[in-house]
Amino acid sequence: DIQMTQSPSSLSASVGDRVTITCRATQSISSFLNWYQQKPGKAPKLLIYAASSLQSGVPSRFSGSGSGTDFTLTISSLQPEDFATYYCQRSFGTPPLYTFGQGTKLEIK
Amino acid sequence: QVQLVQSGAEVKKPGASVKVSCKASGYTFTSYGIIWVRQAPREGLEWMGRISVYNGNTNYAQNLQGRVTMTTDTSTNTVYMELRRLRSDDTAVYYCARELPLLYSSLQEDYYYGMDVWGQGTTVTVSS
């Protein structure tokens, strides 16, 4: 089964910083990769789908890239509301299986 | 508006079963699949499985095969997730989410799916 690994597991940054989170799949998943943001006590929110497509309503400071096995989520200029936990998710296969990475907790420095 | 509303919190004893409901509104219920995700306390997201509301086809995470069943009731626009033989490590918040086809890949001849609408979560506590 394809596993998803994120790095780092946690990250401290300041408002205005540029931040990159990495997700790696154990086998190629083409561009079938989503990114979610989750705040404490809330359901996840879809940010990026198909590795690099921005979900409607998501600020343009969020971007995604990659294909095959290596993917990144970048936040160009951190805002206070961006401090949360981020998850990657594969959406590959017929039917698709939706395994998540273990998460990256983004904290205020 | 599009929403998924889940049933309330449950407290169960080890070995019992729990059935969580997810009622959809604001869209054509049979047009989209539903996935279930759970999150143990202070842990990450775990995908449990998916159900095609259109035809009832299901796919479950390997570690839950044999203990989980997902069903639909199209007369009430509701999806159910039943988990049997509960253990203490099944204590978690359980979420349903809509599986939305967002983009078609002509190269892969397949859709890119994402979970765009989520239920509010149902806390299931397993304790003796």
mmCIF file of C-alpha atoms in Angstrom:
data_model
loop_
_atom_site.group_PDB
_atom_site.id
_atom_site.type_symbol
_atom_site.label_atom_id
_atom_site.label_comp_id
_atom_site.label_asym_id
_atom_site.label_seq_id
_atom_site.Cartn_x
_atom_site.Cartn_y
_atom_site.Cartn_z
ATOM 1 C CA ASP A 1 0.000 0.000 0.000
ATOM 2 C CA ILE A 2 1.181 3.537 -0.762
ATOM 3 C CA GLN A 3 2.228 5.461 2.358
ATOM 4 C CA MET A 4 2.466 9.227 2.736
ATOM 5 C CA THR A 5 5.186 10.874 4.829
ATOM 6 C CA GLN A 6 5.273 14.556 5.698
ATOM 7 C CA SER A 7 8.187 16.635 6.914
ATOM 8 C CA PRO A 8 8.734 18.310 9.181
ATOM 9 C CA SER A 9 6.309 17.040 11.821
ATOM 10 C CA SER A 10 6.286 20.470 13.413
ATOM 11 C CA LEU A 11 7.498 23.878 12.431
ATOM 12 C CA SER A 12 7.838 27.247 14.176
ATOM 13 C CA ALA A 13 7.596 30.383 12.093
ATOM 14 C CA SER A 14 6.717 34.050 12.325
ATOM 15 C CA VAL A 15 4.031 36.130 10.666
ATOM 16 C CA GLY A 16 5.296 37.136 7.223
ATOM 17 C CA ASP A 17 7.607 34.118 6.833
ATOM 18 C CA ARG A 18 7.620 31.877 3.792
ATOM 19 C CA VAL A 19 7.007 28.272 4.802
ATOM 20 C CA THR A 20 7.320 25.009 2.896
ATOM 21 C CA ILE A 21 5.962 21.622 3.944
ATOM 22 C CA THR A 22 6.951 18.446 2.138
ATOM 23 C CA CYS A 23 4.984 15.268 1.447
ATOM 24 C CA ARG A 24 6.482 12.120 -0.029
ATOM 25 C CA ALA A 25 4.674 9.039 -1.372
ATOM 26 C CA THR A 26 6.240 5.579 -1.359
ATOM 27 C CA GLN A 27 5.157 5.092 -4.995
ATOM 28 C CA SER A 28 4.220 7.461 -7.768
ATOM 29 C CA ILE A 29 0.774 8.982 -7.388
ATOM 30 C CA SER A 30 1.091 11.290 -10.410
ATOM 31 C CA SER A 31 -0.591 14.545 -9.289
ATOM 32 C CA PHE A 32 -3.288 12.885 -7.166
ATOM 33 C CA LEU A 33 -2.401 14.800 -4.034
ATOM 34 C CA ASN A 34 -4.492 17.094 -1.837
ATOM 35 C CA TRP A 35 -3.575 19.431 1.021
ATOM 36 C CA TYR A 36 -5.802 20.247 3.985
ATOM 37 C CA GLN A 37 -5.626 22.686 6.870
ATOM 38 C CA GLN A 38 -7.064 21.779 10.254
ATOM 39 C CA LYS A 39 -7.505 24.032 13.247
ATOM 40 C CA PRO A 40 -8.111 22.663 16.762
ATOM 41 C CA GLY A 41 -11.618 21.328 17.255
ATOM 42 C CA LYS A 42 -12.553 21.885 13.617
ATOM 43 C CA ALA A 43 -12.958 19.704 10.551
ATOM 44 C CA PRO A 44 -10.229 19.829 7.910
ATOM 45 C CA LYS A 45 -10.456 22.352 5.100
ATOM 46 C CA LEU A 46 -9.397 21.588 1.528
ATOM 47 C CA LEU A 47 -6.680 23.970 0.315
ATOM 48 C CA ILE A 48 -5.086 22.371 -2.747
ATOM 49 C CA TYR A 49 -6.164 19.549 -5.037
ATOM 50 C CA ALA A 50 -4.460 17.837 -7.971
ATOM 51 C CA ALA A 51 -1.145 18.833 -6.350
ATOM 52 C CA SER A 52 -1.250 22.460 -7.478
ATOM 53 C CA SER A 53 -4.844 23.628 -8.007
ATOM 54 C CA LEU A 54 -6.139 26.134 -5.474
ATOM 55 C CA GLN A 55 -9.557 25.317 -4.028
ATOM 56 C CA SER A 56 -12.145 28.047 -4.462
ATOM 57 C CA GLY A 57 -11.992 30.683 -1.735
ATOM 58 C CA VAL A 58 -8.486 29.776 -0.536
ATOM 59 C CA PRO A 59 -6.043 32.714 -0.404
ATOM 60 C CA SER A 60 -3.422 32.848 -3.141
ATOM 61 C CA ARG A 61 -0.564 32.816 -0.607
ATOM 62 C CA PHE A 62 -1.110 29.047 -0.534
ATOM 63 C CA SER A 63 0.401 27.075 -3.396
ATOM 64 C CA GLY A 64 1.248 23.475 -4.142
ATOM 65 C CA SER A 65 3.700 21.776 -6.444
ATOM 66 C CA GLY A 66 5.130 18.401 -7.312
ATOM 67 C CA SER A 67 4.238 15.175 -9.049
ATOM 68 C CA GLY A 68 5.179 11.540 -8.843
ATOM 69 C CA THR A 69 6.388 10.992 -5.288
ATOM 70 C CA ASP A 70 7.471 14.431 -4.019
ATOM 71 C CA PHE A 71 5.147 17.333 -3.240
ATOM 72 C CA THR A 72 5.310 20.650 -1.435
ATOM 73 C CA LEU A 73 2.851 23.062 0.117
ATOM 74 C CA THR A 74 4.105 26.635 0.327
ATOM 75 C CA ILE A 75 2.644 29.542 2.245
ATOM 76 C CA SER A 76 4.255 32.651 0.796
ATOM 77 C CA SER A 77 3.655 35.061 3.696
ATOM 78 C CA LEU A 78 2.293 33.593 6.898
ATOM 79 C CA GLN A 79 -0.761 35.219 8.386
ATOM 80 C CA PRO A 80 -1.939 34.765 11.980
ATOM 81 C CA GLU A 81 -4.848 32.600 10.842
ATOM 82 C CA ASP A 82 -2.483 30.162 9.083
ATOM 83 C CA PHE A 83 -1.176 28.633 12.284
ATOM 84 C CA ALA A 84 -2.730 25.177 12.148
ATOM 85 C CA THR A 85 -1.932 21.575 11.254
ATOM 86 C CA TYR A 86 -1.531 20.661 7.588
ATOM 87 C CA TYR A 87 -2.130 17.257 6.039
ATOM 88 C CA CYS A 88 -1.385 15.849 2.636
ATOM 89 C CA GLN A 89 -3.695 13.179 1.215
ATOM 90 C CA ARG A 90 -3.342 10.883 -1.751
ATOM 91 C CA SER A 91 -6.379 10.531 -3.989
ATOM 92 C CA PHE A 92 -4.930 7.940 -6.330
ATOM 93 C CA GLY A 93 -6.367 4.718 -7.642
ATOM 94 C CA THR A 94 -9.563 3.270 -9.010
ATOM 95 C CA PRO A 95 -11.392 3.458 -6.760
ATOM 96 C CA PRO A 96 -9.284 6.070 -5.004
ATOM 97 C CA LEU A 97 -7.842 5.374 -1.578
ATOM 98 C CA TYR A 98 -7.377 8.501 0.519
ATOM 99 C CA THR A 99 -4.448 7.899 2.846
ATOM 100 C CA PHE A 100 -3.255 10.946 4.810
ATOM 101 C CA GLY A 101 0.211 11.997 5.810
ATOM 102 C CA GLN A 102 0.856 12.225 9.541
ATOM 103 C CA GLY A 103 0.461 15.999 9.613
ATOM 104 C CA THR A 104 2.666 19.063 10.105
ATOM 105 C CA LYS A 105 1.878 21.370 12.995
ATOM 106 C CA LEU A 106 2.701 24.985 12.192
ATOM 107 C CA GLU A 107 3.238 27.053 15.331
ATOM 108 C CA ILE A 108 3.997 30.675 16.058
ATOM 109 C CA LYS A 109 7.624 31.414 16.867
ATOM 110 C CA GLN B 1 -26.257 25.575 1.411
ATOM 111 C CA VAL B 2 -24.367 22.319 1.104
ATOM 112 C CA GLN B 3 -23.932 20.682 4.463
ATOM 113 C CA LEU B 4 -23.364 17.405 6.225
ATOM 114 C CA VAL B 5 -24.831 17.017 9.700
ATOM 115 C CA GLN B 6 -23.674 14.134 11.868
ATOM 116 C CA SER B 7 -25.307 12.396 14.783
ATOM 117 C CA GLY B 8 -24.376 13.125 18.362
ATOM 118 C CA ALA B 9 -21.645 11.882 20.642
ATOM 119 C CA GLU B 10 -21.605 8.242 21.710
ATOM 120 C CA VAL B 11 -20.128 6.399 24.670
ATOM 121 C CA LYS B 12 -19.684 2.665 24.200
ATOM 122 C CA LYS B 13 -18.168 -0.250 26.049
ATOM 123 C CA PRO B 14 -15.407 -2.371 24.529
ATOM 124 C CA GLY B 15 -16.840 -5.035 22.252
ATOM 125 C CA ALA B 16 -19.976 -3.040 21.422
ATOM 126 C CA SER B 17 -20.909 -1.457 18.085
ATOM 127 C CA VAL B 18 -21.556 2.150 17.124
ATOM 128 C CA LYS B 19 -23.454 3.561 14.159
ATOM 129 C CA VAL B 20 -22.832 7.171 13.178
ATOM 130 C CA SER B 21 -25.065 8.983 10.702
ATOM 131 C CA CYS B 22 -24.247 11.749 8.241
ATOM 132 C CA LYS B 23 -27.220 13.597 6.729
ATOM 133 C CA ALA B 24 -26.632 15.554 3.543
ATOM 134 C CA SER B 25 -28.517 18.577 2.278
ATOM 135 C CA GLY B 26 -28.174 21.287 -0.334
ATOM 136 C CA TYR B 27 -27.044 19.089 -3.225
ATOM 137 C CA THR B 28 -28.062 16.030 -5.242
ATOM 138 C CA PHE B 29 -27.270 13.294 -2.745
ATOM 139 C CA THR B 30 -26.637 10.491 -5.220
ATOM 140 C CA SER B 31 -24.159 12.487 -7.303
ATOM 141 C CA TYR B 32 -21.206 12.290 -4.908
ATOM 142 C CA GLY B 33 -19.493 9.764 -2.727
ATOM 143 C CA ILE B 34 -18.941 10.094 0.995
ATOM 144 C CA ILE B 35 -15.755 9.281 2.833
ATOM 145 C CA TRP B 36 -15.220 8.708 6.537
ATOM 146 C CA VAL B 37 -12.180 9.910 8.437
ATOM 147 C CA ARG B 38 -11.393 9.582 12.126
ATOM 148 C CA GLN B 39 -9.009 11.365 14.447
ATOM 149 C CA ALA B 40 -7.923 9.916 17.770
ATOM 150 C CA PRO B 41 -7.107 12.390 20.549
ATOM 151 C CA ARG B 42 -3.948 14.363 19.731
ATOM 152 C CA GLU B 43 -3.397 12.242 16.615
ATOM 153 C CA GLY B 44 -3.610 12.765 12.864
ATOM 154 C CA LEU B 45 -6.323 12.026 10.338
ATOM 155 C CA GLU B 46 -7.043 8.425 9.422
ATOM 156 C CA TRP B 47 -9.018 7.561 6.294
ATOM 157 C CA MET B 48 -11.546 4.817 7.091
ATOM 158 C CA GLY B 49 -13.266 4.222 3.770
ATOM 159 C CA ARG B 50 -15.604 5.532 1.140
ATOM 160 C CA ILE B 51 -19.032 4.749 -0.225
ATOM 161 C CA SER B 52 -20.473 5.541 -3.611
ATOM 162 C CA VAL B 53 -23.904 6.902 -2.799
ATOM 163 C CA TYR B 54 -24.893 6.256 -6.411
ATOM 164 C CA ASN B 55 -24.506 2.458 -6.296
ATOM 165 C CA GLY B 56 -23.545 1.625 -2.711
ATOM 166 C CA ASN B 57 -20.067 0.372 -3.616
ATOM 167 C CA THR B 58 -17.661 0.587 -0.721
ATOM 168 C CA ASN B 59 -13.900 0.566 -0.152
ATOM 169 C CA TYR B 60 -12.490 0.268 3.333
ATOM 170 C CA ALA B 61 -9.079 0.877 4.852
ATOM 171 C CA GLN B 62 -7.276 -2.409 5.209
ATOM 172 C CA ASN B 63 -6.890 -2.131 8.988
ATOM 173 C CA LEU B 64 -10.684 -1.796 9.429
ATOM 174 C CA GLN B 65 -11.799 -4.513 7.015
ATOM 175 C CA GLY B 66 -14.277 -6.806 8.706
ATOM 176 C CA ARG B 67 -15.206 -4.306 11.439
ATOM 177 C CA VAL B 68 -16.615 -1.375 9.466
ATOM 178 C CA THR B 69 -19.678 -1.110 7.244
ATOM 179 C CA MET B 70 -20.857 1.964 5.366
ATOM 180 C CA THR B 71 -24.391 2.188 4.019
ATOM 181 C CA THR B 72 -26.706 4.761 2.504
ATOM 182 C CA ASP B 73 -30.397 5.570 2.754
ATOM 183 C CA THR B 74 -31.340 7.604 -0.288
ATOM 184 C CA SER B 75 -34.861 8.188 1.059
ATOM 185 C CA THR B 76 -33.410 10.346 3.850
ATOM 186 C CA ASN B 77 -30.146 11.493 2.214
ATOM 187 C CA THR B 78 -28.204 9.820 4.994
ATOM 188 C CA VAL B 79 -24.999 7.812 5.073
ATOM 189 C CA TYR B 80 -24.193 5.515 7.978
ATOM 190 C CA MET B 81 -20.903 4.209 9.317
ATOM 191 C CA GLU B 82 -21.045 1.234 11.672
ATOM 192 C CA LEU B 83 -17.962 0.086 13.567
ATOM 193 C CA ARG B 84 -18.148 -3.222 15.437
ATOM 194 C CA ARG B 85 -16.128 -4.906 18.181
ATOM 195 C CA LEU B 86 -15.054 -1.559 19.532
ATOM 196 C CA ARG B 87 -11.736 -1.183 21.329
ATOM 197 C CA SER B 88 -10.338 1.641 23.412
ATOM 198 C CA ASP B 89 -8.166 2.771 20.502
ATOM 199 C CA ASP B 90 -11.334 3.415 18.461
ATOM 200 C CA THR B 91 -11.935 6.439 20.677
ATOM 201 C CA ALA B 92 -11.866 9.322 18.228
ATOM 202 C CA VAL B 93 -13.762 12.055 16.462
ATOM 203 C CA TYR B 94 -15.388 10.610 13.357
ATOM 204 C CA TYR B 95 -15.963 12.831 10.321
ATOM 205 C CA CYS B 96 -17.882 12.315 7.104
ATOM 206 C CA ALA B 97 -16.970 14.358 4.035
ATOM 207 C CA ARG B 98 -18.228 14.754 0.500
ATOM 208 C CA GLU B 99 -16.050 13.301 -2.235
ATOM 209 C CA LEU B 100 -16.079 15.877 -5.032
ATOM 210 C CA PRO B 101 -14.623 15.375 -8.513
ATOM 211 C CA LEU B 102 -12.735 18.635 -9.018
ATOM 212 C CA LEU B 103 -10.760 18.193 -12.214
ATOM 213 C CA TYR B 104 -10.535 15.657 -15.006
ATOM 214 C CA SER B 105 -7.168 14.303 -16.111
ATOM 215 C CA SER B 106 -7.250 13.294 -19.755
ATOM 216 C CA LEU B 107 -3.814 11.748 -19.303
ATOM 217 C CA GLN B 108 -4.898 9.535 -16.432
ATOM 218 C CA GLU B 109 -8.474 9.256 -17.728
ATOM 219 C CA ASP B 110 -9.618 9.829 -14.182
ATOM 220 C CA TYR B 111 -10.845 12.558 -11.895
ATOM 221 C CA TYR B 112 -8.958 14.378 -9.205
ATOM 222 C CA TYR B 113 -11.134 14.137 -6.109
ATOM 223 C CA GLY B 114 -11.122 16.246 -2.968
ATOM 224 C CA MET B 115 -13.191 16.441 0.203
ATOM 225 C CA ASP B 116 -14.819 19.858 0.015
ATOM 226 C CA VAL B 117 -17.590 19.688 2.628
ATOM 227 C CA TRP B 118 -17.240 18.068 6.041
ATOM 228 C CA GLY B 119 -19.564 17.129 8.829
ATOM 229 C CA GLN B 120 -19.071 18.659 12.247
ATOM 230 C CA GLY B 121 -17.611 15.471 13.689
ATOM 231 C CA THR B 122 -18.979 12.865 16.101
ATOM 232 C CA THR B 123 -17.054 11.964 19.242
ATOM 233 C CA VAL B 124 -17.063 8.256 19.994
ATOM 234 C CA THR B 125 -15.645 7.248 23.353
ATOM 235 C CA VAL B 126 -14.932 3.593 24.074
ATOM 236 C CA SER B 127 -14.489 2.940 27.749
ATOM 237 C CA SER B 128 -15.367 0.270 30.264
#
